[in-house]
GROMACS .gro file of C-alpha atoms in nm:
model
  238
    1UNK     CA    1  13.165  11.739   8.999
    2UNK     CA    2  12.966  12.074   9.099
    3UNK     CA    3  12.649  11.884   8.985
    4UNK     CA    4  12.757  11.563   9.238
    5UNK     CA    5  12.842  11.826   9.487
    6UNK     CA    6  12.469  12.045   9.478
    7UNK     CA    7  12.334  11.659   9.492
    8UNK     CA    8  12.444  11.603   9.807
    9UNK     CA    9  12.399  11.947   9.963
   10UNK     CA   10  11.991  11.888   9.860
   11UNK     CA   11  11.990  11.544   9.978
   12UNK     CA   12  12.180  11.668  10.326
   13UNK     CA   13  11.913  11.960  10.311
   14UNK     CA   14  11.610  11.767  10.297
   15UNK     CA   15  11.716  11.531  10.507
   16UNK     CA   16  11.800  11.787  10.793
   17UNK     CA   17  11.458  11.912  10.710
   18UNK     CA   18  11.254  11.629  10.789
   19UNK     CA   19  11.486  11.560  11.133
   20UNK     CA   20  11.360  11.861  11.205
   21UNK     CA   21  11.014  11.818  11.119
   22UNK     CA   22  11.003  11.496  11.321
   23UNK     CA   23  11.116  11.727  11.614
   24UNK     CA   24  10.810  11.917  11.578
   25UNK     CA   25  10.585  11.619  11.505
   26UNK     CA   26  10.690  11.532  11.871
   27UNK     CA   27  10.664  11.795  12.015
   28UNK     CA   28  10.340  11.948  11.858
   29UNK     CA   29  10.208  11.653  11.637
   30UNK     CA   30  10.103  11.720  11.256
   31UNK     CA   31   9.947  12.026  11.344
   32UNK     CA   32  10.316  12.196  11.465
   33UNK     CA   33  10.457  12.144  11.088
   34UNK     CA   34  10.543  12.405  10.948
   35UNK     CA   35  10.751  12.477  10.644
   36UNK     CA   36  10.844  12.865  10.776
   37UNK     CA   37  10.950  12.714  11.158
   38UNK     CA   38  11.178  12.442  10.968
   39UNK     CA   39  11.344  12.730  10.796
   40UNK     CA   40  11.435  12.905  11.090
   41UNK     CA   41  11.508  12.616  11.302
   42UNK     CA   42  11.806  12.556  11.026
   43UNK     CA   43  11.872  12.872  10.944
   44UNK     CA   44  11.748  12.970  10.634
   45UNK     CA   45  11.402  13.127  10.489
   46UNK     CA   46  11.124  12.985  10.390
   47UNK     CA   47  11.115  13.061  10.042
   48UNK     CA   48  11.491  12.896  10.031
   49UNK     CA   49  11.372  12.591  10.173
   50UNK     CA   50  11.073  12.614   9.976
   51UNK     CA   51  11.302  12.518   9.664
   52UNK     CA   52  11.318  12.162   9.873
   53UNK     CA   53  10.971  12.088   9.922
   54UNK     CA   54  10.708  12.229   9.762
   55UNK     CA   55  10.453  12.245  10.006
   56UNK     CA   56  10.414  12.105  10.387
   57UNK     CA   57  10.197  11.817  10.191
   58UNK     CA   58  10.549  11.737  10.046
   59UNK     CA   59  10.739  11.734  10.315
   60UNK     CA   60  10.449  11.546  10.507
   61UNK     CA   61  10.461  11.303  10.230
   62UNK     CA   62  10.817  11.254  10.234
   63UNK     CA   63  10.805  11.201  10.606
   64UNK     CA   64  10.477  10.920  10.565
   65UNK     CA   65  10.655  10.757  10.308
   66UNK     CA   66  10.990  10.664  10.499
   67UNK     CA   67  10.805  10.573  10.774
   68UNK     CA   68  10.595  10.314  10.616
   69UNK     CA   69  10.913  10.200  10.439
   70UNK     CA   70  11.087  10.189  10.848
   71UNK     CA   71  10.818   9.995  10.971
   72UNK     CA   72  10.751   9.734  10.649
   73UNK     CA   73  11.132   9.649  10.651
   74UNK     CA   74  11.106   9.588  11.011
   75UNK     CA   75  10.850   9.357  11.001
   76UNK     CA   76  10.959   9.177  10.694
   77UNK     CA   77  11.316   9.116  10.863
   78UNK     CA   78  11.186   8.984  11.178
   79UNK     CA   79  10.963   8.746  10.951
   80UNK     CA   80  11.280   8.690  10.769
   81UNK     CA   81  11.526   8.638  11.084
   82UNK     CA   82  11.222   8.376  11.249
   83UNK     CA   83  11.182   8.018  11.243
   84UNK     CA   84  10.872   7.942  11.061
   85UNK     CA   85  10.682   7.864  11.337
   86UNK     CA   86  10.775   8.149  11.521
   87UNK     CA   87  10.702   8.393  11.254
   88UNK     CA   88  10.388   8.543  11.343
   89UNK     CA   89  10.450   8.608  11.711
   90UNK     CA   90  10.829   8.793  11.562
   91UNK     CA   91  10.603   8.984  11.350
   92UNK     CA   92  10.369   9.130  11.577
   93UNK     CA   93  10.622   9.171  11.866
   94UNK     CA   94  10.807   9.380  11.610
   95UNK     CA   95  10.543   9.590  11.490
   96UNK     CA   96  10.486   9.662  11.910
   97UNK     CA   97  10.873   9.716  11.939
   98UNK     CA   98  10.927   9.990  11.644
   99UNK     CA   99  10.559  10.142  11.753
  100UNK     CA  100  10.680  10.202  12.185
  101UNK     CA  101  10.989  10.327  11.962
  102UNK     CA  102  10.907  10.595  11.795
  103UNK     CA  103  10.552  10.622  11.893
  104UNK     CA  104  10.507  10.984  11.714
  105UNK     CA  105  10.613  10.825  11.366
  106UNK     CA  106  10.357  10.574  11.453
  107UNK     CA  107  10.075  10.793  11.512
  108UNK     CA  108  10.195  10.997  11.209
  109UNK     CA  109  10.067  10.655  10.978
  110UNK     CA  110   9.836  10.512  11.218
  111UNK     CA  111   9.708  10.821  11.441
  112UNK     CA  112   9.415  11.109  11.354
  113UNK     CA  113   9.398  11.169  10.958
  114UNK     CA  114   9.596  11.518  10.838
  115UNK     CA  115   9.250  11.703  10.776
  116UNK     CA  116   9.269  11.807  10.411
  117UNK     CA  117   9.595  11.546  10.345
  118UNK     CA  118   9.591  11.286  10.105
  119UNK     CA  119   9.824  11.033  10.094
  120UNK     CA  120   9.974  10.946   9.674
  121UNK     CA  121   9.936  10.589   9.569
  122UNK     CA  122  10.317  10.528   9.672
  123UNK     CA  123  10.215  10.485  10.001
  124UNK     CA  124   9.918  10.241   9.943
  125UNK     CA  125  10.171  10.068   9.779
  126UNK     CA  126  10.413  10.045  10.037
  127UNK     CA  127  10.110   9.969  10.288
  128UNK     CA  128  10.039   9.682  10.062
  129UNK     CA  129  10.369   9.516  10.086
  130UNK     CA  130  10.359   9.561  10.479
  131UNK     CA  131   9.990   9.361  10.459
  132UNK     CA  132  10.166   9.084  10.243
  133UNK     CA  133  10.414   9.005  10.560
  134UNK     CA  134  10.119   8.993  10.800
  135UNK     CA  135   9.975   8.789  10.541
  136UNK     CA  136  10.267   8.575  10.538
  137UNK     CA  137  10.291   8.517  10.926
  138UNK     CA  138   9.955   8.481  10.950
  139UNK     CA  139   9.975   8.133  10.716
  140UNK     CA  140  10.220   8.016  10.928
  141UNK     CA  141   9.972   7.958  11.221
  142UNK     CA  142   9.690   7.694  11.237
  143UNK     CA  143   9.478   7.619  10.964
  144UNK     CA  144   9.544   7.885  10.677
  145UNK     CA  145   9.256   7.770  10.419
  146UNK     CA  146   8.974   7.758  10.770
  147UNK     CA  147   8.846   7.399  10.647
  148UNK     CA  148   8.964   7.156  10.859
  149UNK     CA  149   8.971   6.749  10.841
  150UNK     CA  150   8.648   6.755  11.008
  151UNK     CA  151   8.484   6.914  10.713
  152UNK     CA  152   8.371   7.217  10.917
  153UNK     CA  153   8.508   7.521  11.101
  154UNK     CA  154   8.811   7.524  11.275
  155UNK     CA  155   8.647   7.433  11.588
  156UNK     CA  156   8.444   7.101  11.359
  157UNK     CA  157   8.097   7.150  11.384
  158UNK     CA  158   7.895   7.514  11.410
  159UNK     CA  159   7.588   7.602  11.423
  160UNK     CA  160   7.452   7.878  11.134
  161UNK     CA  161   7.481   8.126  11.358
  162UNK     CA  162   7.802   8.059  11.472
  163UNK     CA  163   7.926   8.048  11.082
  164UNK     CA  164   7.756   8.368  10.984
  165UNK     CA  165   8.002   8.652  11.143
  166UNK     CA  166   8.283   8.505  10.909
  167UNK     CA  167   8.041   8.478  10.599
  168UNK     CA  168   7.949   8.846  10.636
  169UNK     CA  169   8.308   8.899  10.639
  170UNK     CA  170   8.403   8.684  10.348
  171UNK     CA  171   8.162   8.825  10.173
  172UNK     CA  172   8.230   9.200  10.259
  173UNK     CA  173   8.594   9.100  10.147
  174UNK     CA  174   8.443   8.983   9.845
  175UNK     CA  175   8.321   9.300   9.728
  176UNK     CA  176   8.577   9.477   9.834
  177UNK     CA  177   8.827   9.321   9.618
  178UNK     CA  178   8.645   9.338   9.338
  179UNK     CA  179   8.614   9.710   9.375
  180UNK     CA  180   8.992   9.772   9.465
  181UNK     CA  181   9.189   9.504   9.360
  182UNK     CA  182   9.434   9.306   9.614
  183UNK     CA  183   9.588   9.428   9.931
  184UNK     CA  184   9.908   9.257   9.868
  185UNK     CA  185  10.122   9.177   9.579
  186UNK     CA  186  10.201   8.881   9.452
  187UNK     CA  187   9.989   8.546   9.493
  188UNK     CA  188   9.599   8.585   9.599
  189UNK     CA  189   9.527   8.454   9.939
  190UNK     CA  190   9.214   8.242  10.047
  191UNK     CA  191   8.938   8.400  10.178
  192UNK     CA  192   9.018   8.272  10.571
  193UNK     CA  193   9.383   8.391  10.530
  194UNK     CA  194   9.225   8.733  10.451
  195UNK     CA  195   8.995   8.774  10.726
  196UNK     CA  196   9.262   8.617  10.960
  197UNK     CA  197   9.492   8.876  10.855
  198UNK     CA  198   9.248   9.180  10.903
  199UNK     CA  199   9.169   9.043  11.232
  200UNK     CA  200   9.552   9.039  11.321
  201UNK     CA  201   9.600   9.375  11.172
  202UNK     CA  202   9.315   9.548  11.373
  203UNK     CA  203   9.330   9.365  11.704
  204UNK     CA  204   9.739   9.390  11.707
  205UNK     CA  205   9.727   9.742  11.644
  206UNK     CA  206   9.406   9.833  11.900
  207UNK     CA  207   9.632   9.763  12.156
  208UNK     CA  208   9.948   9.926  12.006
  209UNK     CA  209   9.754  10.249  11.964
  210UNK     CA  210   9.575  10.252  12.273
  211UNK     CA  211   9.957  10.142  12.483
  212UNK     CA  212  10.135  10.472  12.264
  213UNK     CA  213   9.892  10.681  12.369
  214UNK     CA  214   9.919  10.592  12.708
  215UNK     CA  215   9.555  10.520  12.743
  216UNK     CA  216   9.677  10.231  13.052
  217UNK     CA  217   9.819  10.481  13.205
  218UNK     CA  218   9.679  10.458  13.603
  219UNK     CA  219   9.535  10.107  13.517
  220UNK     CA  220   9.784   9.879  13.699
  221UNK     CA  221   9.882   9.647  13.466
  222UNK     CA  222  10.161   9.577  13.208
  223UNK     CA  223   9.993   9.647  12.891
  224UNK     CA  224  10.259   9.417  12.765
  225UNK     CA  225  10.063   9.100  12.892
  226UNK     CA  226   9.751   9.209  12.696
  227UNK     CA  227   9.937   9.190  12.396
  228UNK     CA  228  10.084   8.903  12.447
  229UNK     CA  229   9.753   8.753  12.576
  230UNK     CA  230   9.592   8.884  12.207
  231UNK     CA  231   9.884   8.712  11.999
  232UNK     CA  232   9.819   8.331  12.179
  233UNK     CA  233   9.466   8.437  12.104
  234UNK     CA  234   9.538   8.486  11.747
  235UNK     CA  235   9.793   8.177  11.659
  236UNK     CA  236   9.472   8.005  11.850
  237UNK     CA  237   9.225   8.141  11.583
  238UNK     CA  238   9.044   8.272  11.879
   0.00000   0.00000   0.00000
């Protein structure tokens, strides 16, 4: 029972921790962490809460981890909760909804590298799984193996030069997986499905980051439309 009972306190304790440390990442980003300023915040030292973390690295880790786990279980369930042919747009408007969100847990994962942080395989992992859902979506639009009936490109016949961009990046895929092994689990996707998917995963979050850091700010326009305008582009395969 008094084992059960100091469980719960630590779980409640780091858990409080991290609420608070979110409340700094807002307010001061990464930089404003601080182990000591937790401590005080909830009333304690920092040596005591040092006996809950480690480190900050810890506590930044902890605070990575859940939210790559947030944002992968919200894609996967609007993937889940879609029709198939709606799957890919419920993805991406998803990943925009949890980013305008919390837009300081997004920047955590997606904004300016920790200088001197680095991230423990669990979260390439989790970042892995996340890819496998765009992966998924993305198969669920157009033509997922690029040939078409015409025997060409997805748009029939190209020149050379129009072919070459997506050889470079076949081939740049290529060697990457060779060197790293796959981005997803589970079943190895053609070489179109992964370019399609990098493309997605860039271009969708280029004007996430850009909208949460309120770079349209003063521009006039709904940076809503944009993003919808890059999703038709995208189930397009333009």
């Amino acid at each position: 029972m008094a084992t059960a009972r100091r469980e719960r306190y630590r779980k409640q304790t780091r858990e409080e921790a991290k609420a608070v440390a979110l409340a700094q990442l807002a307010e001061s980003g990464t930089a404003g962490i601080s182990v000591n300023a937790i401590a005080k915040a909830m009333g304690m030292t920092g040596p005591a809460l040092y006996r809950y973390f480690a480190s900050r690295d810890e506590l930044l880790t902890e605070l990575i981890t859940d939210t790559y786990r947030d944002l992968a279980e919200t894609l996967a369930q609007a993937v889940a909760d879609a029709a198939p042919a709606d799957r890919f747009r419920a993805m991406a408007r998803a990943m925009r909804d949890w980013a305008k969100r919390q837009p300081d847990r997004y920047l955590l994962i997606y904004g300016t590298p920790v200088p001197g942080y680095h991230a423990p395989p669990e979260t390439a992992e989790i970042a892995a799984g996340m890819m496998r859902t765009i992966f998924d979506a993305c198969s669920t639009v157009g033509d997922a193996d690029g040939a078409t009936a015409h025997g060409g490109t997805a748009h029939g016949a190209a020149t050379s030069h129009e072919q070459q961009p997506l050889t470079e990046l076949e081939a740049e895929l290529a060697r990457h997986l060779e060197g790293v092994g796959s981005w997803v689990p589970g079943e190895e996707p053609g070489g179109e499905l992964k370019g399609r998917a990098l493309r997605t995963w860039t271009r969708l979050h280029g004007v996430i980051s850009l909208d949460v850091q309120g770079q349209f700010t003063g521009m006039g326009f709904d940076p809503s439309v944009l993003f919808e305008a890059e999703i038709d582009a995208l189930v397009r395969g333009g």
